[in-house]
Coordinates of C-alpha atoms in Angstrom, one line a residue:
Chain X
X1 CA -1.3 -142.8 86.5
X2 CA 1.4 -144.1 84.2
X3 CA 2.0 -143.2 80.5
X4 CA 2.8 -145.7 78.0
X5 CA 3.9 -145.3 74.5
X6 CA 5.0 -148.7 73.4
X7 CA 2.4 -151.2 72.3
X8 CA 4.4 -154.3 73.9
X9 CA 4.5 -152.5 77.2
X10 CA 0.8 -151.9 77.0
X11 CA 0.1 -155.4 76.1
X12 CA 2.3 -156.5 79.3
X13 CA 0.3 -154.3 81.6
X14 CA -3.1 -155.5 80.1
X15 CA -1.9 -159.2 80.3
X16 CA -1.0 -158.8 84.0
X17 CA -4.2 -156.9 85.0
X18 CA -6.3 -159.8 83.2
X19 CA -4.2 -162.7 84.9
X20 CA -5.0 -161.0 88.3
X21 CA -8.7 -161.0 87.2
X22 CA -9.1 -157.2 86.9
X23 CA -11.7 -155.8 84.5
X24 CA -10.2 -153.5 81.9
X25 CA -12.0 -150.4 80.7
X26 CA -10.8 -148.6 77.5
X27 CA -11.7 -145.1 76.4
X28 CA -10.4 -144.5 72.7
X29 CA -9.6 -141.0 72.1
X30 CA -7.7 -138.5 69.8
X31 CA -6.6 -136.4 73.0
X32 CA -7.3 -132.8 73.6
X33 CA -9.7 -133.6 76.1
X34 CA -13.1 -131.7 77.0
X35 CA -15.9 -132.7 79.4
X36 CA -17.1 -135.3 77.0
X37 CA -14.0 -137.4 77.2
X38 CA -13.9 -136.8 81.0
X39 CA -17.2 -138.1 81.3
X40 CA -16.2 -141.3 79.5
X41 CA -13.3 -141.7 81.6
X42 CA -15.4 -141.3 84.7
X43 CA -17.9 -144.0 83.4
X44 CA -14.7 -146.3 82.8
X45 CA -13.5 -145.7 86.5
X46 CA -17.0 -146.9 87.3
X47 CA -17.0 -150.1 85.4
X48 CA -13.3 -151.1 85.4
X49 CA -10.7 -152.0 87.7
X50 CA -8.0 -150.7 85.2
X51 CA -8.8 -147.7 83.3
X52 CA -7.0 -147.2 80.2
X53 CA -7.2 -144.1 78.1
X54 CA -5.8 -144.2 74.6
X55 CA -4.8 -140.9 73.0
X56 CA -4.1 -141.3 69.4
X57 CA -4.8 -138.8 66.5
X58 CA -5.5 -141.7 63.9
X59 CA -4.2 -140.7 60.4
X60 CA -6.5 -143.3 58.7
X61 CA -9.6 -141.9 59.8
X62 CA -9.1 -138.3 58.1
X63 CA -9.9 -137.8 54.4
X64 CA -7.3 -136.2 52.0
X65 CA -8.9 -132.4 52.5
X66 CA -9.4 -133.0 56.0
X67 CA -8.0 -131.5 59.2
X68 CA -5.6 -134.2 60.5
X69 CA -2.5 -131.7 60.5
X70 CA -4.6 -129.2 62.2
X71 CA -6.2 -131.4 64.7
X72 CA -5.7 -129.8 68.1
X73 CA -3.0 -131.5 70.4
X74 CA -2.3 -130.5 74.0
X75 CA -0.5 -133.7 75.7
X76 CA 0.4 -132.1 78.9
X77 CA -3.0 -130.8 79.9
X78 CA -4.5 -134.2 78.7
X79 CA -2.1 -135.8 81.2
X80 CA -3.5 -133.8 84.3
X81 CA -7.2 -134.2 83.1
X82 CA -6.7 -137.8 82.6
X83 CA -5.2 -138.5 85.9
X84 CA -7.7 -136.1 87.8
X85 CA -10.8 -138.2 86.3
X86 CA -9.3 -141.5 87.4
X87 CA -7.0 -142.9 84.6
X88 CA -4.7 -145.7 85.3
X89 CA -2.8 -145.8 81.9
X90 CA -2.7 -143.2 79.5
X91 CA -1.6 -144.9 76.1
X92 CA -0.2 -143.0 73.5
X93 CA 1.3 -145.0 70.8
X94 CA 3.3 -143.5 68.1
X95 CA 2.1 -143.4 64.3
X96 CA 5.4 -145.5 63.4
X97 CA 4.5 -148.2 65.5
X98 CA 0.6 -148.0 64.7
X99 CA 1.0 -148.0 61.0
X100 CA 4.7 -149.3 60.2
X101 CA 5.9 -149.5 56.7
X102 CA 4.1 -151.9 54.7
X103 CA 1.0 -151.6 56.8
X104 CA -2.2 -153.2 54.7
X105 CA -5.0 -154.5 56.7
X106 CA -8.2 -152.7 57.0
X107 CA -11.6 -153.6 58.8
X108 CA -14.6 -152.6 57.2
X109 CA -18.4 -152.3 58.2
X110 CA -20.8 -152.2 55.0
X111 CA -24.0 -150.5 55.3
X112 CA -24.0 -148.7 58.4
X113 CA -20.9 -146.7 57.1
X114 CA -22.5 -145.6 53.8
X115 CA -24.9 -143.1 55.3
X116 CA -24.8 -139.8 57.2
X117 CA -21.2 -139.0 58.0
X118 CA -19.7 -141.9 55.8
X119 CA -21.4 -140.2 52.9
X120 CA -19.5 -137.0 53.1
X121 CA -16.3 -138.7 54.7
X122 CA -15.5 -141.7 52.5
X123 CA -12.9 -144.1 54.2
X124 CA -13.4 -142.3 57.6
X125 CA -15.0 -145.3 59.5
X126 CA -12.8 -147.8 57.9
X127 CA -9.9 -145.9 59.5
X128 CA -12.1 -146.0 62.7
X129 CA -12.8 -149.6 62.7
X130 CA -9.3 -150.5 61.7
X131 CA -7.6 -148.4 64.8
X132 CA -10.3 -149.5 67.2
X133 CA -9.7 -153.2 66.3
X134 CA -6.0 -152.6 66.7
X135 CA -6.7 -150.9 70.3
X136 CA -8.8 -153.8 71.3
X137 CA -6.2 -156.3 70.7
X138 CA -3.5 -154.3 72.4
X139 CA -5.5 -153.3 75.4
X140 CA -7.8 -156.4 75.5
X141 CA -10.6 -154.5 77.4
X142 CA -13.6 -155.9 78.9
X143 CA -15.3 -152.5 78.3
X144 CA -15.0 -149.8 75.6
X145 CA -16.8 -146.6 76.2
X146 CA -17.8 -144.1 73.5
X147 CA -19.9 -141.0 73.4
X148 CA -23.4 -140.5 71.9
X149 CA -22.4 -137.4 69.9
X150 CA -20.6 -140.0 67.6
X151 CA -23.6 -142.0 67.3
X152 CA -22.9 -143.5 63.9
X153 CA -19.6 -144.4 65.1
X154 CA -20.8 -146.3 68.2
X155 CA -23.3 -148.1 65.9
X156 CA -20.6 -149.1 63.5
X157 CA -18.2 -150.2 66.3
X158 CA -21.2 -152.2 67.9
X159 CA -21.8 -153.9 64.7
X160 CA -18.0 -154.8 64.2
X161 CA -17.8 -156.2 67.6
X162 CA -20.9 -158.5 67.1
X163 CA -19.9 -159.5 63.6
X164 CA -16.2 -160.3 64.5
X165 CA -17.2 -161.9 67.9
X166 CA -14.9 -159.5 69.9
X167 CA -15.4 -160.5 73.6
X168 CA -16.1 -157.1 75.1
X169 CA -19.1 -154.7 75.7
X170 CA -19.3 -151.2 74.1
X171 CA -21.0 -148.7 76.5
X172 CA -22.3 -145.3 74.9
X173 CA -22.4 -142.4 77.4
X174 CA -24.8 -139.2 76.8
X175 CA -23.4 -136.0 74.9
X176 CA -22.0 -133.5 77.1
X177 CA -23.0 -130.1 76.0
X178 CA -21.7 -126.4 76.7
X179 CA -24.1 -124.3 78.7
X180 CA -25.8 -123.0 75.5
X181 CA -26.3 -126.4 74.3
X182 CA -23.5 -127.1 71.9
X183 CA -22.1 -130.3 71.8
X184 CA -18.7 -130.6 73.1
X185 CA -16.0 -131.3 70.5
X186 CA -12.2 -130.8 70.0
X187 CA -13.1 -129.2 66.7
X188 CA -15.1 -126.3 68.5
X189 CA -11.9 -124.8 69.1
X190 CA -11.7 -123.9 65.1
X191 CA -14.6 -121.6 65.6
X192 CA -14.1 -117.7 65.6
X193 CA -16.2 -115.8 68.2
X194 CA -18.8 -115.0 65.5
X195 CA -19.1 -118.5 64.2
X196 CA -19.4 -119.9 67.9
X197 CA -22.5 -117.6 68.3
X198 CA -23.9 -119.2 65.1
X199 CA -23.6 -122.7 66.5
X200 CA -26.4 -122.1 69.0
X201 CA -29.0 -122.8 66.5
X202 CA -27.8 -126.5 66.2
X203 CA -29.1 -127.9 69.6
X204 CA -32.3 -126.0 69.6
X205 CA -33.2 -127.1 66.3
X206 CA -32.9 -130.8 67.4
X207 CA -35.1 -129.9 70.4
X208 CA -37.7 -128.2 68.4
X209 CA -37.8 -131.4 66.2
X210 CA -38.2 -133.4 69.4
X211 CA -41.3 -131.0 70.5
X212 CA -42.9 -131.5 67.1
X213 CA -42.8 -135.4 67.7
X214 CA -44.3 -134.9 71.2
X215 CA -47.0 -132.7 69.5
X216 CA -47.7 -135.7 67.2
X217 CA -45.8 -134.8 64.1
X218 CA -44.7 -138.3 62.5
X219 CA -43.4 -137.3 58.9
X220 CA -39.8 -137.2 58.5
X221 CA -39.9 -134.9 55.6
X222 CA -41.7 -132.1 57.6
X223 CA -39.6 -132.2 60.7
X224 CA -36.1 -132.1 58.6
X225 CA -37.4 -129.3 56.6
X226 CA -38.1 -127.4 59.9
X227 CA -34.6 -128.2 61.1
X228 CA -33.3 -127.0 57.5
X229 CA -35.1 -123.7 58.0
X230 CA -34.0 -123.0 61.4
X231 CA -30.3 -123.5 60.4
X232 CA -30.6 -121.7 56.9
X233 CA -31.5 -118.7 59.1
X234 CA -27.8 -118.7 60.1
X235 CA -25.9 -117.2 57.4
X236 CA -22.6 -118.9 58.0
X237 CA -24.0 -122.3 58.3
X238 CA -23.7 -125.0 55.6
X239 CA -25.8 -128.1 56.0
X240 CA -24.0 -131.4 55.0
X241 CA -26.9 -133.5 56.3
X242 CA -30.1 -133.4 58.1
X243 CA -31.2 -137.0 58.4
X244 CA -34.1 -138.8 60.1
X245 CA -33.0 -142.5 60.3
X246 CA -33.7 -145.7 61.9
X247 CA -31.9 -145.8 65.2
X248 CA -30.6 -149.2 64.7
X249 CA -29.7 -149.6 61.0
X250 CA -29.4 -145.9 60.5
X251 CA -31.5 -146.1 57.2
X252 CA -33.7 -143.3 56.4
X253 CA -37.3 -143.2 57.3
X254 CA -40.5 -141.5 56.2
X255 CA -42.5 -141.9 59.0
X256 CA -41.3 -141.8 62.5
X257 CA -41.7 -144.7 64.9
X258 CA -39.6 -146.8 67.3
X259 CA -36.3 -146.0 67.9
X260 CA -35.6 -142.8 65.8
X261 CA -32.2 -140.8 65.3
X262 CA -32.3 -137.4 64.2
X263 CA -28.7 -136.3 63.1
X264 CA -27.1 -133.4 61.5
X265 CA -23.8 -132.2 60.4
X266 CA -23.2 -128.5 59.5
X267 CA -20.1 -126.6 58.5
X268 CA -19.4 -123.4 60.1
X269 CA -16.4 -121.6 59.1
X270 CA -13.4 -124.4 59.5
X271 CA -15.6 -126.5 61.8
X272 CA -17.6 -129.5 60.7
X273 CA -20.0 -130.0 63.7
X274 CA -22.2 -132.9 64.2
X275 CA -25.1 -133.4 66.8
X276 CA -28.1 -135.7 67.1
X277 CA -31.0 -136.9 69.3
X278 CA -32.4 -140.2 70.0
X279 CA -36.1 -140.6 70.2
X280 CA -38.3 -143.3 71.2
X281 CA -41.4 -142.7 69.2
X282 CA -45.0 -144.3 70.0
X283 CA -46.7 -145.5 66.8
Chain R
X1 CA -12.5 -184.9 73.1
X2 CA -15.5 -182.6 73.2
X3 CA -17.4 -181.5 70.2
X4 CA -18.7 -177.8 70.4
X5 CA -21.2 -176.0 68.1
X6 CA -22.2 -172.9 69.9
X7 CA -19.9 -169.9 69.9
X8 CA -20.8 -168.9 73.5
X9 CA -19.9 -172.3 74.8
X10 CA -16.5 -172.5 72.9
X11 CA -15.7 -168.9 74.3
X12 CA -16.4 -170.3 77.9
X13 CA -14.1 -173.3 77.4
X14 CA -11.3 -171.0 76.2
X15 CA -11.8 -168.3 78.8
X16 CA -11.6 -171.1 81.5
X17 CA -8.4 -172.4 79.8
X18 CA -6.8 -168.9 79.8
X19 CA -7.5 -168.4 83.4
X20 CA -5.9 -171.8 84.2
X21 CA -2.8 -170.7 82.6
X22 CA -3.2 -173.2 79.7
X23 CA -1.8 -172.3 76.3
X24 CA -4.4 -172.6 73.6
X25 CA -3.4 -174.0 70.0
X26 CA -5.9 -173.6 67.2
X27 CA -6.0 -175.5 63.9
X28 CA -8.5 -173.9 61.6
X29 CA -10.1 -176.2 59.0
X30 CA -12.8 -176.7 56.7
X31 CA -13.0 -180.5 57.7
X32 CA -12.8 -183.5 55.6
X33 CA -9.3 -184.3 57.3
X34 CA -6.3 -185.8 55.5
X35 CA -2.6 -186.4 56.6
X36 CA -2.0 -182.5 56.2
X37 CA -4.6 -181.5 58.5
X38 CA -3.6 -184.3 61.0
X39 CA 0.2 -183.1 61.0
X40 CA -1.3 -179.6 62.0
X41 CA -3.1 -181.3 64.9
X42 CA -0.3 -183.2 66.1
X43 CA 1.8 -180.0 66.0
X44 CA -0.9 -178.0 67.9
X45 CA -0.7 -181.1 70.5
X46 CA 3.1 -180.3 70.8
X47 CA 2.8 -176.7 71.5
X48 CA -0.5 -176.3 73.2
X49 CA -2.0 -177.3 76.5
X50 CA -5.6 -177.1 74.9
X51 CA -5.9 -178.1 71.4
X52 CA -9.0 -176.7 69.6
X53 CA -9.5 -177.7 65.8
X54 CA -12.2 -175.6 64.1
X55 CA -14.1 -177.3 61.2
X56 CA -16.2 -174.9 59.4
X57 CA -16.7 -174.6 55.3
X58 CA -16.6 -171.0 55.2
X59 CA -19.1 -169.7 52.5
X60 CA -17.4 -166.3 52.4
X61 CA -14.2 -167.7 51.0
X62 CA -16.0 -169.5 48.1
X63 CA -16.7 -167.2 44.8
X64 CA -19.8 -167.4 43.0
X65 CA -18.7 -170.0 40.4
X66 CA -16.7 -172.1 43.1
X67 CA -17.2 -175.5 44.8
X68 CA -18.9 -174.3 48.1
X69 CA -21.8 -176.7 47.5
X70 CA -19.7 -179.5 46.3
X71 CA -17.0 -179.2 49.0
X72 CA -16.5 -182.8 50.7
X73 CA -17.9 -183.1 54.1
X74 CA -17.4 -186.4 56.5
X75 CA -18.1 -185.1 60.1
X76 CA -17.9 -188.7 61.6
X77 CA -14.6 -189.6 60.1
X78 CA -13.4 -186.3 61.2
X79 CA -14.5 -186.6 64.7
X80 CA -12.5 -190.0 65.0
X81 CA -9.4 -188.6 63.2
X82 CA -9.2 -185.4 65.3
X83 CA -9.5 -187.4 68.4
X84 CA -7.1 -189.8 67.5
X85 CA -4.5 -187.1 66.7
X86 CA -4.8 -185.3 69.9
X87 CA -7.7 -182.8 69.7
X88 CA -9.5 -181.7 72.9
X89 CA -12.2 -179.6 71.2
X90 CA -13.6 -179.9 68.0
X91 CA -15.4 -176.6 67.1
X92 CA -18.0 -176.8 64.4
X93 CA -20.0 -173.7 64.5
X94 CA -23.1 -173.1 62.3
X95 CA -23.5 -171.0 59.4
X96 CA -26.3 -169.1 61.0
X97 CA -24.3 -168.3 64.1
X98 CA -21.2 -167.3 62.0
X99 CA -23.1 -165.1 59.7
X100 CA -26.1 -164.1 61.0
X101 CA -28.7 -161.9 59.2
X102 CA -27.4 -158.4 58.5
X103 CA -23.8 -159.5 58.9
X104 CA -21.5 -156.9 57.4
X105 CA -18.0 -156.8 58.4
X106 CA -14.8 -157.7 56.7
X107 CA -11.2 -157.8 57.2
X108 CA -9.1 -157.3 54.0
X109 CA -5.2 -157.3 53.6
X110 CA -4.2 -155.4 50.6
X111 CA -1.2 -155.9 48.3
X112 CA -0.5 -159.7 49.2
X113 CA -4.0 -160.9 48.1
X114 CA -3.9 -159.4 44.7
X115 CA -1.4 -161.7 43.3
X116 CA -1.0 -165.5 42.7
X117 CA -4.4 -167.2 43.9
X118 CA -6.0 -163.8 44.6
X119 CA -6.0 -162.8 40.9
X120 CA -8.1 -165.8 40.1
X121 CA -10.3 -165.9 43.3
X122 CA -11.3 -162.5 44.0
X123 CA -12.8 -162.0 47.5
X124 CA -11.3 -165.3 48.5
X125 CA -8.7 -164.0 50.9
X126 CA -11.1 -161.3 52.3
X127 CA -13.3 -164.4 53.5
X128 CA -10.4 -166.1 54.8
X129 CA -9.1 -163.2 56.8
X130 CA -12.7 -162.5 58.3
X131 CA -13.4 -166.0 59.2
X132 CA -10.0 -166.5 60.9
X133 CA -10.5 -163.1 62.6
X134 CA -13.8 -164.4 64.0
X135 CA -12.3 -167.7 65.0
X136 CA -9.3 -166.0 66.7
X137 CA -11.7 -163.9 68.8
X138 CA -14.1 -166.9 69.9
X139 CA -11.1 -169.3 70.7
X140 CA -8.6 -166.9 71.8
X141 CA -5.6 -169.0 70.8
X142 CA -1.9 -168.5 71.8
X143 CA -0.9 -170.4 68.5
X144 CA -2.7 -170.9 65.2
X145 CA -1.2 -173.4 62.8
X146 CA -1.4 -173.4 58.9
X147 CA 0.0 -175.7 56.0
X148 CA 2.6 -174.6 53.9
X149 CA 0.7 -175.7 50.9
X150 CA -1.4 -172.6 51.4
X151 CA 1.7 -170.5 51.5
X152 CA -0.1 -167.5 50.3
X153 CA -2.9 -167.9 52.8
X154 CA -0.3 -167.9 55.6
X155 CA 1.5 -165.1 54.6
X156 CA -1.7 -163.1 54.3
X157 CA -2.6 -164.2 57.7
X158 CA 0.7 -163.4 59.3
X159 CA 0.4 -159.9 57.8
X160 CA -2.9 -159.5 59.3
X161 CA -1.7 -160.8 62.8
X162 CA 1.1 -158.1 62.6
X163 CA -1.0 -155.1 61.4
X164 CA -3.8 -155.7 63.6
X165 CA -1.6 -156.4 66.8
X166 CA -3.2 -159.9 67.2
X167 CA -1.7 -161.4 70.6
X168 CA -0.8 -164.8 69.1
X169 CA 1.7 -166.7 67.0
X170 CA 1.3 -168.0 63.5
X171 CA 3.1 -171.6 62.9
X172 CA 3.3 -172.9 59.4
X173 CA 3.9 -176.7 58.8
X174 CA 5.3 -178.4 55.9
X175 CA 3.2 -179.7 53.1
X176 CA 2.2 -183.4 53.4
X177 CA 2.3 -185.3 50.2
X178 CA 1.0 -188.6 48.7
X179 CA 3.6 -191.3 48.0
X180 CA 3.9 -189.9 44.3
X181 CA 4.4 -186.5 45.6
X182 CA 0.8 -184.8 45.2
X183 CA 0.1 -182.2 47.9
X184 CA -2.7 -183.4 50.0
X185 CA -5.9 -181.6 49.4
X186 CA -9.5 -182.2 50.3
X187 CA -10.0 -181.4 46.6
X188 CA -7.9 -184.3 45.4
X189 CA -11.2 -186.0 45.8
X190 CA -12.7 -184.2 42.6
X191 CA -10.0 -186.3 40.5
X192 CA -11.1 -189.1 38.3
X193 CA -8.5 -192.0 38.1
X194 CA -7.2 -190.5 34.8
X195 CA -6.9 -187.0 36.1
X196 CA -5.2 -188.2 39.2
X197 CA -2.4 -189.8 37.1
X198 CA -1.9 -186.4 35.4
X199 CA -1.2 -184.7 38.6
X200 CA 2.0 -186.4 39.1
X201 CA 3.5 -184.0 36.9
X202 CA 3.2 -181.1 39.4
X203 CA 5.5 -181.7 42.2
X204 CA 8.3 -183.1 39.9
X205 CA 8.0 -179.8 37.9
X206 CA 8.8 -177.9 41.1
X207 CA 11.8 -180.3 42.1
X208 CA 13.1 -179.8 38.5
X209 CA 13.1 -176.1 39.1
X210 CA 14.7 -176.4 42.3
X211 CA 17.6 -178.6 40.6
X212 CA 17.9 -176.0 38.2
X213 CA 18.6 -173.2 40.7
X214 CA 21.0 -175.6 42.5
X215 CA 22.7 -175.9 39.2
X216 CA 23.0 -172.1 39.0
X217 CA 20.1 -170.8 37.2
X218 CA 18.8 -167.5 38.5
X219 CA 16.5 -166.3 35.7
X220 CA 12.9 -166.6 36.9
X221 CA 11.6 -166.4 33.2
X222 CA 13.6 -169.5 32.2
X223 CA 12.7 -171.4 35.1
X224 CA 9.0 -170.8 34.9
X225 CA 9.0 -171.3 31.2
X226 CA 10.6 -175.2 32.2
X227 CA 7.8 -175.6 34.6
X228 CA 5.0 -174.6 32.1
X229 CA 6.6 -176.9 29.4
X230 CA 6.6 -179.8 31.7
X231 CA 2.9 -179.1 32.9
X232 CA 1.8 -178.6 29.2
X233 CA 2.9 -182.1 28.3
X234 CA -0.4 -183.3 30.3
X235 CA -3.1 -182.8 28.0
X236 CA -5.8 -182.2 30.6
X237 CA -3.9 -179.7 32.9
X238 CA -4.9 -176.2 32.3
X239 CA -2.4 -173.8 34.0
X240 CA -4.0 -170.9 36.0
X241 CA -0.4 -169.6 37.1
X242 CA 3.2 -170.5 37.4
X243 CA 5.1 -167.7 39.5
X244 CA 8.1 -167.1 40.9
X245 CA 8.0 -164.6 43.6
X246 CA 9.7 -162.8 46.6
X247 CA 8.9 -165.3 49.6
X248 CA 7.8 -162.4 52.0
X249 CA 5.8 -159.8 49.9
X250 CA 4.9 -162.2 47.1
X251 CA 5.8 -159.8 44.5
X252 CA 7.2 -161.2 41.1
X253 CA 10.9 -161.4 40.8
X254 CA 12.9 -161.7 37.6
X255 CA 16.1 -162.8 39.0
X256 CA 16.2 -165.3 42.1
X257 CA 17.9 -164.3 45.3
X258 CA 16.9 -164.8 49.1
X259 CA 13.8 -166.2 50.1
X260 CA 11.9 -167.1 46.9
X261 CA 8.6 -168.9 46.4
X262 CA 7.9 -170.9 43.2
X263 CA 4.1 -171.7 43.2
X264 CA 1.5 -173.0 40.7
X265 CA -2.1 -173.6 40.3
X266 CA -3.5 -175.9 37.9
X267 CA -6.9 -177.0 36.9
X268 CA -7.1 -180.7 36.3
X269 CA -10.8 -181.7 35.4
X270 CA -13.0 -180.2 38.1
X271 CA -10.1 -179.8 40.7
X272 CA -8.1 -176.6 41.0
X273 CA -4.6 -177.8 42.5
X274 CA -2.1 -175.7 44.0
X275 CA 1.5 -176.3 45.2
X276 CA 4.7 -174.6 45.9
X277 CA 8.2 -174.8 47.0
X278 CA 10.3 -172.2 49.0
X279 CA 13.9 -171.7 48.1
X280 CA 16.6 -169.8 49.9
X281 CA 18.9 -168.9 47.2
X282 CA 22.5 -167.7 47.4
X283 CA 23.2 -164.6 45.4

């Protein structure tokens, strides 16, 4: 594995790989790897000849009151984990080179970004689509791999790729969970032991919703009420949203049918945690 | 020369050219070719192995009250001129394929787009940068060639290319003029014979400004007053702006030094005409 910081050097490696007919697979990350990241890297290893993992804590996707400064970083450990899981190039550009003085260009997806996390994190997805565009141009991947935990992010990026005619494919890999069901996230680090215990309600509330659907429930209001009630039982949990939406356009639905996303964002202590399940509902 | 309408087919031709190590040069146009376009095509022929000319009247860069519907189109004549001047591929995508139902992604450059033409044409440059991003992704050029008449557009696109790390070079070619000095533009077609006569004041007003600078004048206010007075002598001319700005960041300057752009936009009849000169001013 090689580690690259400079954009020009990264570009050179990708250019050479393409000239040699190699398929490039990119895993864009903000570092601080957990099993979720590693599963994406292993997927990249399966589909690509050259596996590039970018590690960049992107300031433009954090809002003013958010945790940019506190976001955990552990580059040495990341290096070992990246290499062990099949990374060829770990690309860690500097903020100065990614956003030089006078930087002023933004890529924005309308609609999809105005619901769910977009509502409580204005500007977040604009930061994501902009940095992902930059990474796509630098790394020139054939495949880019994202996690289903960030389902909205993946949908927004797919929309951008289609709309802007990027010549690459987005792959979305399943959410990786702790043994008790909590979706893996770098932000789980913020939880105190007591708060960590409270998180165990999140995934079961989604599974219970799935059960209700399997039992025949199709009313979105009743299902989300049930989820809210389960989460409200936990004293420290502060619900940002519990939403049942169309799995493609992310618009709220009242009756479940077809591809349906049940998604939630809950604040527990300092951590804002998100999770979701995707259902295919018979009519 | 081949003519291509489909995005997938265009992508295939570009992919093959790149695999063969060919340099691709793109001239993005809205068709209705005049000598200005043809000079860009001939430049592309000099620098590229594969010359692609795109012809697409891009609806997203026209404002609500603007001339999208009336914009002149003459595809047969364009085909002949493109071929005669060295085009390999004339790419004319359909609106339906460029902006399908549900289209929702936009590329925006801040700052540079808020002055000069951006002030009177809100949303115009967002349409330009978005369609140019799409064309860059489809055609995958090594070079893209633009005209100096649209100086602000070229600066905005250069900024976008730098900011978003596009792997290509922007070339800007000099403005081509009619024998009496009028900058060539598809919109000159809108002029009646009487209005056409009135346009002859525009370029001389810029040349007179250049003379003043050569004679030692450095005060932007006095120079732009002179230009305004010259244009005001023409009854039918309605000034949108006469601006003297820094040639890089396009911010207004009061004293001329370094790279300076003197730019104007004037409405004569139905035509909104723009022109500019770039000066290198001793301090």
